[in-house]
Short mmCIF file of C-alpha atoms in Angstrom, two decimals:
data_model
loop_
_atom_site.label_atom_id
_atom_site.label_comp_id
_atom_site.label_asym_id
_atom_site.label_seq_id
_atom_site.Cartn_x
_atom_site.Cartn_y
_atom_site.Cartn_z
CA UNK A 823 37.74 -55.38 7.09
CA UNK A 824 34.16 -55.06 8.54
CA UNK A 825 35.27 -52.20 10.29
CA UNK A 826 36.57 -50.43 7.48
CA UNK A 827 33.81 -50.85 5.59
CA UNK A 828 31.80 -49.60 8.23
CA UNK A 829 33.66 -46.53 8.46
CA UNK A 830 33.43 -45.68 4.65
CA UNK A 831 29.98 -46.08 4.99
CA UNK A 832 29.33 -43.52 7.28
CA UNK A 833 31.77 -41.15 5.53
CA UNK A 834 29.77 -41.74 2.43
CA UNK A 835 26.48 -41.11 4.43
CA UNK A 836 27.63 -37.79 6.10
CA UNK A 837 28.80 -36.79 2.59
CA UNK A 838 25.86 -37.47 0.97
CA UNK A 839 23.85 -34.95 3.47
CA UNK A 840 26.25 -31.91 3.00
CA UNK A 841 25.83 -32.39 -0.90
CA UNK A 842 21.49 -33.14 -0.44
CA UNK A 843 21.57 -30.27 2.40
CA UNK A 844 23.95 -27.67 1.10
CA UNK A 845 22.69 -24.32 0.94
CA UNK A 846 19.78 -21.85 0.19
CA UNK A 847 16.89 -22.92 -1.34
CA UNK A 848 18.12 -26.60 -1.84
CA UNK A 849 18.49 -26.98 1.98
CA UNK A 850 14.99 -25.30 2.32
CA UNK A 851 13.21 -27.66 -0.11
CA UNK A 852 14.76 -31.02 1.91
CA UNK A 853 14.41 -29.63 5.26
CA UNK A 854 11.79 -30.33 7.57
CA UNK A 855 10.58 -26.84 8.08
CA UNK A 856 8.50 -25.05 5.68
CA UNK A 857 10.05 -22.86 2.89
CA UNK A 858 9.91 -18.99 3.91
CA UNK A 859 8.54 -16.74 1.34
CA UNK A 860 9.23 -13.14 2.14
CA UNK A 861 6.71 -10.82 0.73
CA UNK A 862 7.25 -6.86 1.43
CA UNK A 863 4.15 -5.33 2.14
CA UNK A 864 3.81 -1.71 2.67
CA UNK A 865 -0.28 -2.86 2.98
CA UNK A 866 -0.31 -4.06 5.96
CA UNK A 867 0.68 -0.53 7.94
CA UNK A 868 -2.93 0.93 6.29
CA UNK A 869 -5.71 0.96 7.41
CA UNK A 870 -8.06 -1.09 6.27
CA UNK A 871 -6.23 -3.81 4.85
CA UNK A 872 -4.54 -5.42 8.11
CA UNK A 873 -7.63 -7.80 8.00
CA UNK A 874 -7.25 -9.20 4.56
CA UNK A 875 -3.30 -9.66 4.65
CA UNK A 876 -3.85 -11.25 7.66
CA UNK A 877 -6.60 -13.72 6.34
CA UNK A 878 -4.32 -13.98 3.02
CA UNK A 879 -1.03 -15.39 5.44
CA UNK A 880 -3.57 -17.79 7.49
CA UNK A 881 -5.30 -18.95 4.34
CA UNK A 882 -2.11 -19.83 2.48
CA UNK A 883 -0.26 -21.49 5.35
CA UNK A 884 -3.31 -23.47 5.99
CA UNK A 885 -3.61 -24.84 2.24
CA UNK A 886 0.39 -24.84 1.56
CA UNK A 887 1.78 -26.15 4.98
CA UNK A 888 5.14 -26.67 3.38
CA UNK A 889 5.12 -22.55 3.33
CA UNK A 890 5.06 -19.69 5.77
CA UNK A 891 4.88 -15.97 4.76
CA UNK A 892 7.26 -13.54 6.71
CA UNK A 893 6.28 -10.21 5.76
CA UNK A 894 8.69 -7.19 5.39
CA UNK A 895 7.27 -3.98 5.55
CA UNK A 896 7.84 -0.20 5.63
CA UNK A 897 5.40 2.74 4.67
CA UNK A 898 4.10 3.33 1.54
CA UNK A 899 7.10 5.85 0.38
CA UNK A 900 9.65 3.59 2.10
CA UNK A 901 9.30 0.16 0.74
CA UNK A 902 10.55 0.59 -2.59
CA UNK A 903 14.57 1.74 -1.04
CA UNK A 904 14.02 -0.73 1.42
CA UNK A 905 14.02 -3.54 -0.94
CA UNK A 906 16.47 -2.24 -3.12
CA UNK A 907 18.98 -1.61 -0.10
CA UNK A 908 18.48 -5.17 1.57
CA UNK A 909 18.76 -6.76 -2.10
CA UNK A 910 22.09 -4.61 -1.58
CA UNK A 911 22.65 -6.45 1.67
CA UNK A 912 22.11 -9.79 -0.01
CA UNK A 913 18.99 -10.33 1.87
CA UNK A 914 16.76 -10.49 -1.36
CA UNK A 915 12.28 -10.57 -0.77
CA UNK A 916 10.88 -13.22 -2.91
CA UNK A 917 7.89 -10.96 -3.68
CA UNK A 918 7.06 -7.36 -3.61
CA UNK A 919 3.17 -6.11 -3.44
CA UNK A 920 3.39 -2.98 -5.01
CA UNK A 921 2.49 -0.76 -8.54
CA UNK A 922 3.04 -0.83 -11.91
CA UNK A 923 4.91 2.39 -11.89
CA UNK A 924 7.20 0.38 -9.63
CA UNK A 925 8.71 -1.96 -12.12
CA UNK A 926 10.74 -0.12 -14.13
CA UNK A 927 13.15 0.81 -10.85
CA UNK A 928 13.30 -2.96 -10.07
CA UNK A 929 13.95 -4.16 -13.34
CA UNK A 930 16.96 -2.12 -14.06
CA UNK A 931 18.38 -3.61 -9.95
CA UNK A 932 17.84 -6.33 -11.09
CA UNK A 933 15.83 -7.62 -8.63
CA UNK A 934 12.44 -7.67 -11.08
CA UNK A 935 12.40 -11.48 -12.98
CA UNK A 936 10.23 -12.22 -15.72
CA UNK A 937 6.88 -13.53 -14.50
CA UNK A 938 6.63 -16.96 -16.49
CA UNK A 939 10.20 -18.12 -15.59
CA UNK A 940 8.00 -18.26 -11.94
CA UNK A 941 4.23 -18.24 -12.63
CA UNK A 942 2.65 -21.00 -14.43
CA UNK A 943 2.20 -20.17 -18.37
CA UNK A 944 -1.51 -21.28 -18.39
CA UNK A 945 -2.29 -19.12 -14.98
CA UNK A 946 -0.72 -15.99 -16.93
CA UNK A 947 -2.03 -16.68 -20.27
CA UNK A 948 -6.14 -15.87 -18.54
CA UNK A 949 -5.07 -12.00 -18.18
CA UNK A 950 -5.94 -9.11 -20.40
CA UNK A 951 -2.97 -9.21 -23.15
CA UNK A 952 -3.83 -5.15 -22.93
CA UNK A 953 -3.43 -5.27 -19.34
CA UNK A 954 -0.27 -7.21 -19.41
CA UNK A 955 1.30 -5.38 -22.30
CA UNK A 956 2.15 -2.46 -19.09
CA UNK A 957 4.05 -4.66 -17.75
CA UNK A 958 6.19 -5.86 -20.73
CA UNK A 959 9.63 -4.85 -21.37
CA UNK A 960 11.90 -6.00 -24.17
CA UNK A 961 9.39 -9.06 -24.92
CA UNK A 962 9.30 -10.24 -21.23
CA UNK A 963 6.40 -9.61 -18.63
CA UNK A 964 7.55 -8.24 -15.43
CA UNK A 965 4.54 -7.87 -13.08
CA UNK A 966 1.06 -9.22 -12.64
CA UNK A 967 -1.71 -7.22 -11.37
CA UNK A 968 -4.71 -8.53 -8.67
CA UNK A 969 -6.76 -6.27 -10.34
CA UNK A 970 -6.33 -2.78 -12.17
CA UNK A 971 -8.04 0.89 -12.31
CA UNK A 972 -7.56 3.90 -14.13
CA UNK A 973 -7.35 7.50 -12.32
CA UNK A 974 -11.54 8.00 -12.31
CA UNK A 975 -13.18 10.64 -10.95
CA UNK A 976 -14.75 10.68 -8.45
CA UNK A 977 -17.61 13.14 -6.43
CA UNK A 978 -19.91 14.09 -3.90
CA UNK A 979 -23.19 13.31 -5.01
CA UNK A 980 -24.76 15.18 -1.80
CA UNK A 981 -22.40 18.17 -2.38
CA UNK A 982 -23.71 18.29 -6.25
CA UNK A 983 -26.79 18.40 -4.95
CA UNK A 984 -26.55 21.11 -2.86
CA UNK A 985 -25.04 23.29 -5.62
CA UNK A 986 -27.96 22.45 -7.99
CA UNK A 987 -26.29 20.03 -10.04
CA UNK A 988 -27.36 16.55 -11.26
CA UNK A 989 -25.28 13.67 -9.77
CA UNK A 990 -26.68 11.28 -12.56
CA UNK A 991 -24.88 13.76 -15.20
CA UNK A 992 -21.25 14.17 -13.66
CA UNK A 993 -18.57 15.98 -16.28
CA UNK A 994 -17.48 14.42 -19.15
CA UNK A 995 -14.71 17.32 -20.33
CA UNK A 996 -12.70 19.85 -18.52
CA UNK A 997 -15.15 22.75 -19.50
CA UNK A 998 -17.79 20.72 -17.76
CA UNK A 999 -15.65 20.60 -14.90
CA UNK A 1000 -15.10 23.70 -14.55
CA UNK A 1001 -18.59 25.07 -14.56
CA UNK A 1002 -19.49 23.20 -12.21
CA UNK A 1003 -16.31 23.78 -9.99
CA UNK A 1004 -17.77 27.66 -10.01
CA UNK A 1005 -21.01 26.60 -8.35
CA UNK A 1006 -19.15 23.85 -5.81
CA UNK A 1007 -16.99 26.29 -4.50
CA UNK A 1008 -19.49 28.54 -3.48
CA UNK A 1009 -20.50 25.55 -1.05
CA UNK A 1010 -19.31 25.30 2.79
CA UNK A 1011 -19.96 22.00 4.89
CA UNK A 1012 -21.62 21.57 8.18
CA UNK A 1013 -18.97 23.27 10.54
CA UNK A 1014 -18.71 26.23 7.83
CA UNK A 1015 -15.31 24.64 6.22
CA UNK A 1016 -14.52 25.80 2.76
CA UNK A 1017 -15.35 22.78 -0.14
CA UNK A 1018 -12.74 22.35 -2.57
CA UNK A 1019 -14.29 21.67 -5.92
CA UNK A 1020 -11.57 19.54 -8.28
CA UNK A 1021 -8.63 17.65 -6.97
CA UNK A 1022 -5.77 16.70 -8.24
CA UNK A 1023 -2.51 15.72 -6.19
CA UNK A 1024 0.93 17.42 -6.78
CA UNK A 1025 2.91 16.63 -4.07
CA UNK A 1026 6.06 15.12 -4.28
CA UNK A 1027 5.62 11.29 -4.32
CA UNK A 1028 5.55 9.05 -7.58
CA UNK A 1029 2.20 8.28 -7.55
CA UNK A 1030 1.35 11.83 -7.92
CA UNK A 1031 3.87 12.05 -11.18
CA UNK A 1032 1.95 8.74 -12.16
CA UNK A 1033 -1.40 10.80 -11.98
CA UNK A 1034 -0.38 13.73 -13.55
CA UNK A 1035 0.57 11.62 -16.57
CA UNK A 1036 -2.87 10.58 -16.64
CA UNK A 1037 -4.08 14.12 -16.56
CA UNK A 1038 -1.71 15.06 -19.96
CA UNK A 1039 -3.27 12.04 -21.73
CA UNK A 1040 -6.67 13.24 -20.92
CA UNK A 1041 -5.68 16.06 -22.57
CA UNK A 1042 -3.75 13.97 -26.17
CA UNK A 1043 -0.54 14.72 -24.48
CA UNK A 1044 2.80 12.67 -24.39
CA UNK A 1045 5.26 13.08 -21.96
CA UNK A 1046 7.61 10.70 -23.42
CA UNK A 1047 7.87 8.63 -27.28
CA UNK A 1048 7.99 5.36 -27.51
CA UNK A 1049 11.45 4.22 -27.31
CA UNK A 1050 11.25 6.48 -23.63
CA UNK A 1051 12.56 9.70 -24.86
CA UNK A 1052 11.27 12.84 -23.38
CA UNK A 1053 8.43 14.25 -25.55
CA UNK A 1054 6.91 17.58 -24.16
CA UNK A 1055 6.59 19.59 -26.94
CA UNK A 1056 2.70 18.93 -27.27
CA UNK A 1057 0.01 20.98 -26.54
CA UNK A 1058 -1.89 18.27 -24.42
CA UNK A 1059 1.19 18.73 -22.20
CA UNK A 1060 1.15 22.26 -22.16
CA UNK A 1061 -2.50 22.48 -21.63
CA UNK A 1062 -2.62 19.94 -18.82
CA UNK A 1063 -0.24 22.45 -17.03
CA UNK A 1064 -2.32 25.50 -17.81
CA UNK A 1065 -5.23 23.69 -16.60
CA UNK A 1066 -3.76 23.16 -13.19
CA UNK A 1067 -2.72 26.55 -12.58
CA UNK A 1068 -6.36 27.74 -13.64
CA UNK A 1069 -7.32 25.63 -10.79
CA UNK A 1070 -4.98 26.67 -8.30
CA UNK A 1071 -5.62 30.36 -9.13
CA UNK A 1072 -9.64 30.46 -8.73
CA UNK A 1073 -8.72 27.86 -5.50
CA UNK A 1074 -10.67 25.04 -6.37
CA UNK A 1075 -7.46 22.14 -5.76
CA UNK A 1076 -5.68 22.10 -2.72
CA UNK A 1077 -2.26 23.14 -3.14
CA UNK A 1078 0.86 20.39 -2.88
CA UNK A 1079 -1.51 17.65 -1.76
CA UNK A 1080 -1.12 13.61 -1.26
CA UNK A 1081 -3.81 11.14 -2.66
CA UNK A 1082 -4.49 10.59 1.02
CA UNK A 1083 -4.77 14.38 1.82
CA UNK A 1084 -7.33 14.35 -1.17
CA UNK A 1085 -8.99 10.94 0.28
CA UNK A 1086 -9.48 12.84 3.78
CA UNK A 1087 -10.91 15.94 2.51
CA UNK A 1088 -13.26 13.78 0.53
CA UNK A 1089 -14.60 11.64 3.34
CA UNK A 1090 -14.99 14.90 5.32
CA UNK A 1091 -17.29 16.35 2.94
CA UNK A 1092 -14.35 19.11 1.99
CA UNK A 1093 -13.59 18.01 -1.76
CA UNK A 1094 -16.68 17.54 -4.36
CA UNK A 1095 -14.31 15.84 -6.90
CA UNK A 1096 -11.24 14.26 -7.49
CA UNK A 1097 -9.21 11.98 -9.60
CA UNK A 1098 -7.87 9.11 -7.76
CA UNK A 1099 -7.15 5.23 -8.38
CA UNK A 1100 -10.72 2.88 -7.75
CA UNK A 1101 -9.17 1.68 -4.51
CA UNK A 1102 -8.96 5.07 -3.23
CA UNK A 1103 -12.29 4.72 -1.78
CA UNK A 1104 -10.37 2.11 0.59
CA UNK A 1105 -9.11 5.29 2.12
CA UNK A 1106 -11.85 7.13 2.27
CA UNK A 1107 -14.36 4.92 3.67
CA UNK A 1108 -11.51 4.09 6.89
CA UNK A 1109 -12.02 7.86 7.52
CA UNK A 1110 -15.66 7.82 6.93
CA UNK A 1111 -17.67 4.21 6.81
CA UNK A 1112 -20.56 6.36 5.65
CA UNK A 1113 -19.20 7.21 2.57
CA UNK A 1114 -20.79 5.08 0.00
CA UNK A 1115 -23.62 6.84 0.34
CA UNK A 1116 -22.65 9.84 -1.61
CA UNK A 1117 -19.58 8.46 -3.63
CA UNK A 1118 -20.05 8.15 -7.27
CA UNK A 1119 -17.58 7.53 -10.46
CA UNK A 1120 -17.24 9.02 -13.59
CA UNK A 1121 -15.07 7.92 -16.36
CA UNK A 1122 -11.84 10.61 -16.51
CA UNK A 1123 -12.63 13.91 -18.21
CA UNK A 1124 -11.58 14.88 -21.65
CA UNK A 1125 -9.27 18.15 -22.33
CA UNK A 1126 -8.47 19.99 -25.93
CA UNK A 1127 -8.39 17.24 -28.28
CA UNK A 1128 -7.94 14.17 -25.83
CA UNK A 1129 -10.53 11.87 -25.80
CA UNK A 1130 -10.00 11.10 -21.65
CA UNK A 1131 -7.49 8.43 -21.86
CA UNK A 1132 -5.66 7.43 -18.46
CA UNK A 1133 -2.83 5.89 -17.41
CA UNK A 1134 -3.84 2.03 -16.59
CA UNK A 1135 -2.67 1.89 -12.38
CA UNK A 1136 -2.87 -1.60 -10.80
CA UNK A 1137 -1.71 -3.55 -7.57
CA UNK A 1138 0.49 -5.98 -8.58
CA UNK A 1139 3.05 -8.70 -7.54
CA UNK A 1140 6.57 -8.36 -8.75
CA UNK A 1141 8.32 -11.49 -8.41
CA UNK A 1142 12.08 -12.60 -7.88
CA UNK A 1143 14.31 -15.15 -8.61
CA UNK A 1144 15.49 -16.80 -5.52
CA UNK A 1145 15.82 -20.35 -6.49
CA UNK A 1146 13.55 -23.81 -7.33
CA UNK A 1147 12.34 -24.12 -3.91
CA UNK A 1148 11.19 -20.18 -3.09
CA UNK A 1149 10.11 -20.23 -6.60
CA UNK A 1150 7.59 -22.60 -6.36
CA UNK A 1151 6.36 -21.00 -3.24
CA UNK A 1152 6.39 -17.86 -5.23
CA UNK A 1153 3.96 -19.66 -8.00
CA UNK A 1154 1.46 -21.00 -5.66
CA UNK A 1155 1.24 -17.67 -4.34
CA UNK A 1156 0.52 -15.59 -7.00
CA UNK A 1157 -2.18 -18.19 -7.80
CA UNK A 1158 -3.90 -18.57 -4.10
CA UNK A 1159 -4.51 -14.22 -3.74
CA UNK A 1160 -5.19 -14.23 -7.40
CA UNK A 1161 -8.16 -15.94 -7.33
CA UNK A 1162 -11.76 -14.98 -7.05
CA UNK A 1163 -12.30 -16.76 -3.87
CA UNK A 1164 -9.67 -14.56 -2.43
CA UNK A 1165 -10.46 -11.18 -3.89
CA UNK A 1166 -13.85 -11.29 -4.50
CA UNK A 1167 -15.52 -9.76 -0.57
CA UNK A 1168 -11.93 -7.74 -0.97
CA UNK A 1169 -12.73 -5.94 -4.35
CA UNK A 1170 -16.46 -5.82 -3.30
CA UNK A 1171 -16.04 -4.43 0.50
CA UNK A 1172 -12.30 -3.01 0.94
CA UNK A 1173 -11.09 -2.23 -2.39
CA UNK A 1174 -12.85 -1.21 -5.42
CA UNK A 1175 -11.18 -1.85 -8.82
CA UNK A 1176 -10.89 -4.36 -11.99
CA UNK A 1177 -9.84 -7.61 -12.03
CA UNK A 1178 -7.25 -8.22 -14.54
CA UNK A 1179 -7.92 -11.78 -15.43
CA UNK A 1180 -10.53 -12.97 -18.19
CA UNK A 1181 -12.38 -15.72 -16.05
CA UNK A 1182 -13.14 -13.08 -13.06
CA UNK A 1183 -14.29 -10.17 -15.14
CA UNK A 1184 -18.06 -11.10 -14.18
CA UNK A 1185 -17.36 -11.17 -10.52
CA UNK A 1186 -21.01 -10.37 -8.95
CA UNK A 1187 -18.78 -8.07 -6.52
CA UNK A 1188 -17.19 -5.86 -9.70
CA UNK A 1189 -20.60 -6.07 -11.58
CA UNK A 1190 -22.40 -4.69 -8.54
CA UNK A 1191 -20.70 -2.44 -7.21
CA UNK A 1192 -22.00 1.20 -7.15
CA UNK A 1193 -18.46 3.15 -6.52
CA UNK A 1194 -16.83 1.34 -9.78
CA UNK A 1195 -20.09 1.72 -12.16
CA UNK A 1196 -19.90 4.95 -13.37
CA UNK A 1197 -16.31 4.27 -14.12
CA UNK A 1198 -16.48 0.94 -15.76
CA UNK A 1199 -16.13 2.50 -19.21
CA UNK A 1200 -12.51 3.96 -18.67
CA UNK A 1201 -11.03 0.60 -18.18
CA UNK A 1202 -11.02 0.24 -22.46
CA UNK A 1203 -9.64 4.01 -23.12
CA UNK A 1204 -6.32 3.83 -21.21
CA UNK A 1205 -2.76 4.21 -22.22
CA UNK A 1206 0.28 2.46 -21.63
CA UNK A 1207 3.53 4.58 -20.23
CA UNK A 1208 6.48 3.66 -22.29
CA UNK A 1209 9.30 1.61 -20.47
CA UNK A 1210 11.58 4.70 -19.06
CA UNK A 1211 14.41 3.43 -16.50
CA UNK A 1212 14.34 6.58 -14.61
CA UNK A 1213 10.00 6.88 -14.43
CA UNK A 1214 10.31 7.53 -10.80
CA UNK A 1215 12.77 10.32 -10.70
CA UNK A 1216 10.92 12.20 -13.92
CA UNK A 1217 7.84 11.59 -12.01
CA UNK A 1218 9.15 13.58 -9.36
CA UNK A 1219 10.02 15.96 -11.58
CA UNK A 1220 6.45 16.33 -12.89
CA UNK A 1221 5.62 16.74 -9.24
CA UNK A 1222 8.47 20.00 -9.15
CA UNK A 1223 6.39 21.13 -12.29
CA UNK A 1224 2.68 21.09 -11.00
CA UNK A 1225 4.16 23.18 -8.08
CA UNK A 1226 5.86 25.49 -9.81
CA UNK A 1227 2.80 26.78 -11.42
CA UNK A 1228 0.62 26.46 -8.31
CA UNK A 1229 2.74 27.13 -5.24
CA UNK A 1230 5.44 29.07 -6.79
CA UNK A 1231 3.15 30.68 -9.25
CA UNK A 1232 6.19 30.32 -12.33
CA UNK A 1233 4.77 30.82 -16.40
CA UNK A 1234 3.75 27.57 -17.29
CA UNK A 1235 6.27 27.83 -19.84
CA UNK A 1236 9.18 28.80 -17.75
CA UNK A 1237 8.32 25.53 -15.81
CA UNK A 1238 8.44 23.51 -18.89
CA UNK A 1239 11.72 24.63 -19.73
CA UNK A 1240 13.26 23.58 -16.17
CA UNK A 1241 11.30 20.37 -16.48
CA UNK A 1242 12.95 19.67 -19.59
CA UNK A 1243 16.62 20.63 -18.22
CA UNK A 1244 16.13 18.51 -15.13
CA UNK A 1245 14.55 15.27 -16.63
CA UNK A 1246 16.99 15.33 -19.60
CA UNK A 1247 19.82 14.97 -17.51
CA UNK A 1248 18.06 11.69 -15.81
CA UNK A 1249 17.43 9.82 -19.74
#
C-alpha cells in the first residue's frame, strides 16, 4: 500500500512540473535562467551609438538580473521587414527601437500592442499628452518616445560668415532662405569643392517621405484629412513641390540624397543648411568631432501662408505582446532607458533632441545645449500625421514625386497627378 502511494506521489509530482513548466513565457518566469527580452536594434550598426546600447544592455542586466537583452539587428532600411518576416516565422521581438512613422506598418501586422496593457499607467501618464497623441490610434497609444524633435534647420555658422551673413539671424521663411542660398552658393570650401546652400533629402527611403511632409506643412499644406484620406489639392502642397524644383534648378540641394548623404556633406563643410531631425548631429559629429563649433539651429522655415509647422519625429519603443513574463521585462525596460539617468550624457553628448516626458524637460543637458537652442521653439508648432495604414508606401511615393521634379525635371503638376494615381490605389 506504501508503495502505491509512493508511486502516485511521484506521478502527481512529475505532473505538477509539466503543468508549472509548460511552455513560453510561463516556463521562462519559473525557470532558473533569466527571461530573454529581444529588442531589434538597427542602432547598434551606427556609429556612434555602439557605446550607449552597450552601456544600456550592461546597466539593465546588472539592476534586473532576472533579464538578459539579446539584440536583433539589421540596417536602418532593413529592420522594419525583418521584424515583420520573423513575426511571420513565429519568432516574434518583444521590443522594437525605432520611429514614429514606423507604427502604423506594425499596428496593422499586428505585431504593435497598446503601450499601457505593458507599461505602467503612472510611468506613461508623465509624457506630453501632445506628444503622445502621435502615437494614438483608435483611442489606444501605440509607441513611446525617449525623446522627440521636429525637422529643424540647421547651418554653417562659419560658412554664413564667409558669405557675409549673420549666424545670430538665420531664416525664418523660405524667401529668407533663398536669399541667402544666392550668396552661399557662390562659396567653395578649402579643397575648392562646390557648397550646397539648402538641403533637403528626396531619396527613396521613408524617412525622406516623413520629411517632405514636414516641408508641405511648413508651407499650410495637407497631404492627407483626418480620417487618412489623400488630400493634395492645396496650395501648401503644390508650393512645397515648386519650391523644391526652384532649388534643384539654381543647384542649391543635392539631387536624390539620404539624410546621411546630407549629414556628410554637412560635416565636410559642403552643405550651409539643411533640414534634418535634432539627432542628426549624431551623424555629423562621427564624421567630423569638430563640428559643434559651427553647428547652429533654427526653428523650420515658414512658406506661403504656413506658419513653419513640422512633423513631430521621435525615437521610440514599440512594444509587443509576448506574454506575463516578457511583459514585465518589457515594462522595466521602457522605464530603466527612459529615465534621465540614462539619457541625460546621451541627449547632451551623442544625441541632441527633446525629452518627451514632463519631469525631464529641465534636463541641464537639453537646457544647455547649443545645437538644440535655436530650435527649442519648434517643439510647440508641430503637427500630427493622421493614422494612414499604408504611410510608408505613400511616403515612398512622395519620394517618386520630389524626383520627378528634380531628377526627371516633370511639371510639378504632371507629378501631382501620378502621385495621386499611385497613392490612391494604396488607401
Amino acid at each position: 500500500m506504501k508503495k502505491l502511494l509512493c508511486i502516485a506521489l511521484i506521478a502527481l509530482m512529475v505532473m505538477a512540473n509539466v503543468f508549472a513548466g509548460g511552455s513560453g513565457e510561463t516556463a521562462e518566469a519559473n525557470a532558473d535562467s533569466p527571461v530573454t527580452l529581444k529588442v531589434a536594434n538597427y542602432a547598434l550598426l551606427e556609429s556612434g551609438y555602439e557605446d550607449f546600447w552597450a552601456g544600456v544592455k550592461e546597466g539593465f542586466e546588472a539592476k534586473y538580473p532576472q533579464y538578459k537583452i539579446e539584440w536583433v539587428t539589421a540596417p536602418y532600411g532593413e529592420i522594419l521587414n525583418q521584424v515583420i518576416n520573423m513575426a511571420g516565422g513565429g519568432d516574434r521581438v518583444d521590443v522594437i527601437f525605432g520611429e514614429e512613422a514606423w507604427v502604423p506598418q506594425l499596428y496593422s501586422s499586428g505585431l504593435a500592442a497598446p503601450v499601457t496593457s505593458i507599461v505602467d499607467e503612472a510611468f506613461v501618464s508623465d509624457f506630453d499628452p501632445a506628444v503622445m497623441d502621435v502615437f494614438t490610434i483608435d483611442g489606444d497609444i501605440y509607441g513611446i518616445p525617449l525623446y522627440v524633435s521636429p525637422f529643424i534647420l540647421y547651418y554653417n555658422t562659419e560658412l554664413f560668415e564667409q558669405a557675409g551673413l549673420d549666424p545670430a539671424n538665420p531664416p525664418k521663411t523660405y524667401d529668407e532662405m533663398l536669399a541667402a542660398a544666392e550668396k552661399l552658393s557662390q562659396l567653395t570650401d578649402a579643397n575648392g569643392n562646390k557648397v550646397y546652400a539648402f538641403g533637403q533629402t528626396t531619396a527613396s527611403v521613408v524617412i525622406s517621405g516623413s520629411s517632405l511632409i514636414s516641408m508641405i506643412y511648413n508651407f499650410g499644406g495637407n497631404v492627407f484629412t483626418e480620417d487618412g484620406q489623400l488630400d493634395v489639392d492645396n496650395e501648401g502642397f503644390r508650393q512645397a513641390f515648386e519650391m523644391l524644383q526652384l532649388l534643384d534648378e539654381k543647384g542649391y540641394n543635392p539631387q536624390n540624397a539620404k539624410l546621411k548623404d546630407l549629414r556628410n556633406l554637412f560635416a565636410l563643410g559642403q552643405l550651409a543648411m539643411y533640414y534634418d531631425q535634432s539627432w542628426g548631429f549624431n551623424g555629423v559629429s562621427s564624421i567630423n568631432p569638430e563640428a559643434s563649433s559651427f553647428t547652429a539651429s533654427a526653428a523650420p522655415l515658414a512658406g506661403g501662408s504656413g506658419s513653419g509647422e513640422a512633423v513631430l519625429c521621435s525615437h521610440c519603443f514599440i512594444v509587443v505582446d509576448n506574454g506575463e513574463a516578457k511583459n514585465a521585462a518589457t515594462d522595466a525596460f521602457v522605464q530603466y532607458v527612459i529615465s534621465e539617468e540614462v539619457l541625460s550624457d546621451y541627449l547632451a553628448n551623442v544625441t541632441p533632441a527633446y525629452p518627451a516626458k514632463n519631469s525631464m524637460s529641465d534636463m541641464e543637458s537639453v537646457v544647455n545645449s547649443g545645437v538644440l537652442k535655436g530650435a527649442s521653439s519648434s517643439i510647440s508648432n508641430v503637427r500630427k500625421v493622421p493614422y494612414v495604414s499604408a504611410m510608408s508606401d505613400i511616403s515612398l511615393d512622395l519620394c517618386t514625386l520630389a524626383q520627378a521634379v528634380t531628377v526627371s525635371n516633370t511639371s510639378v503638376d504632371q507629378a501631382i497627378e501620378a502621385f495621386v494615381r499611385s497613392a490612391s490605389v494604396k488607401l
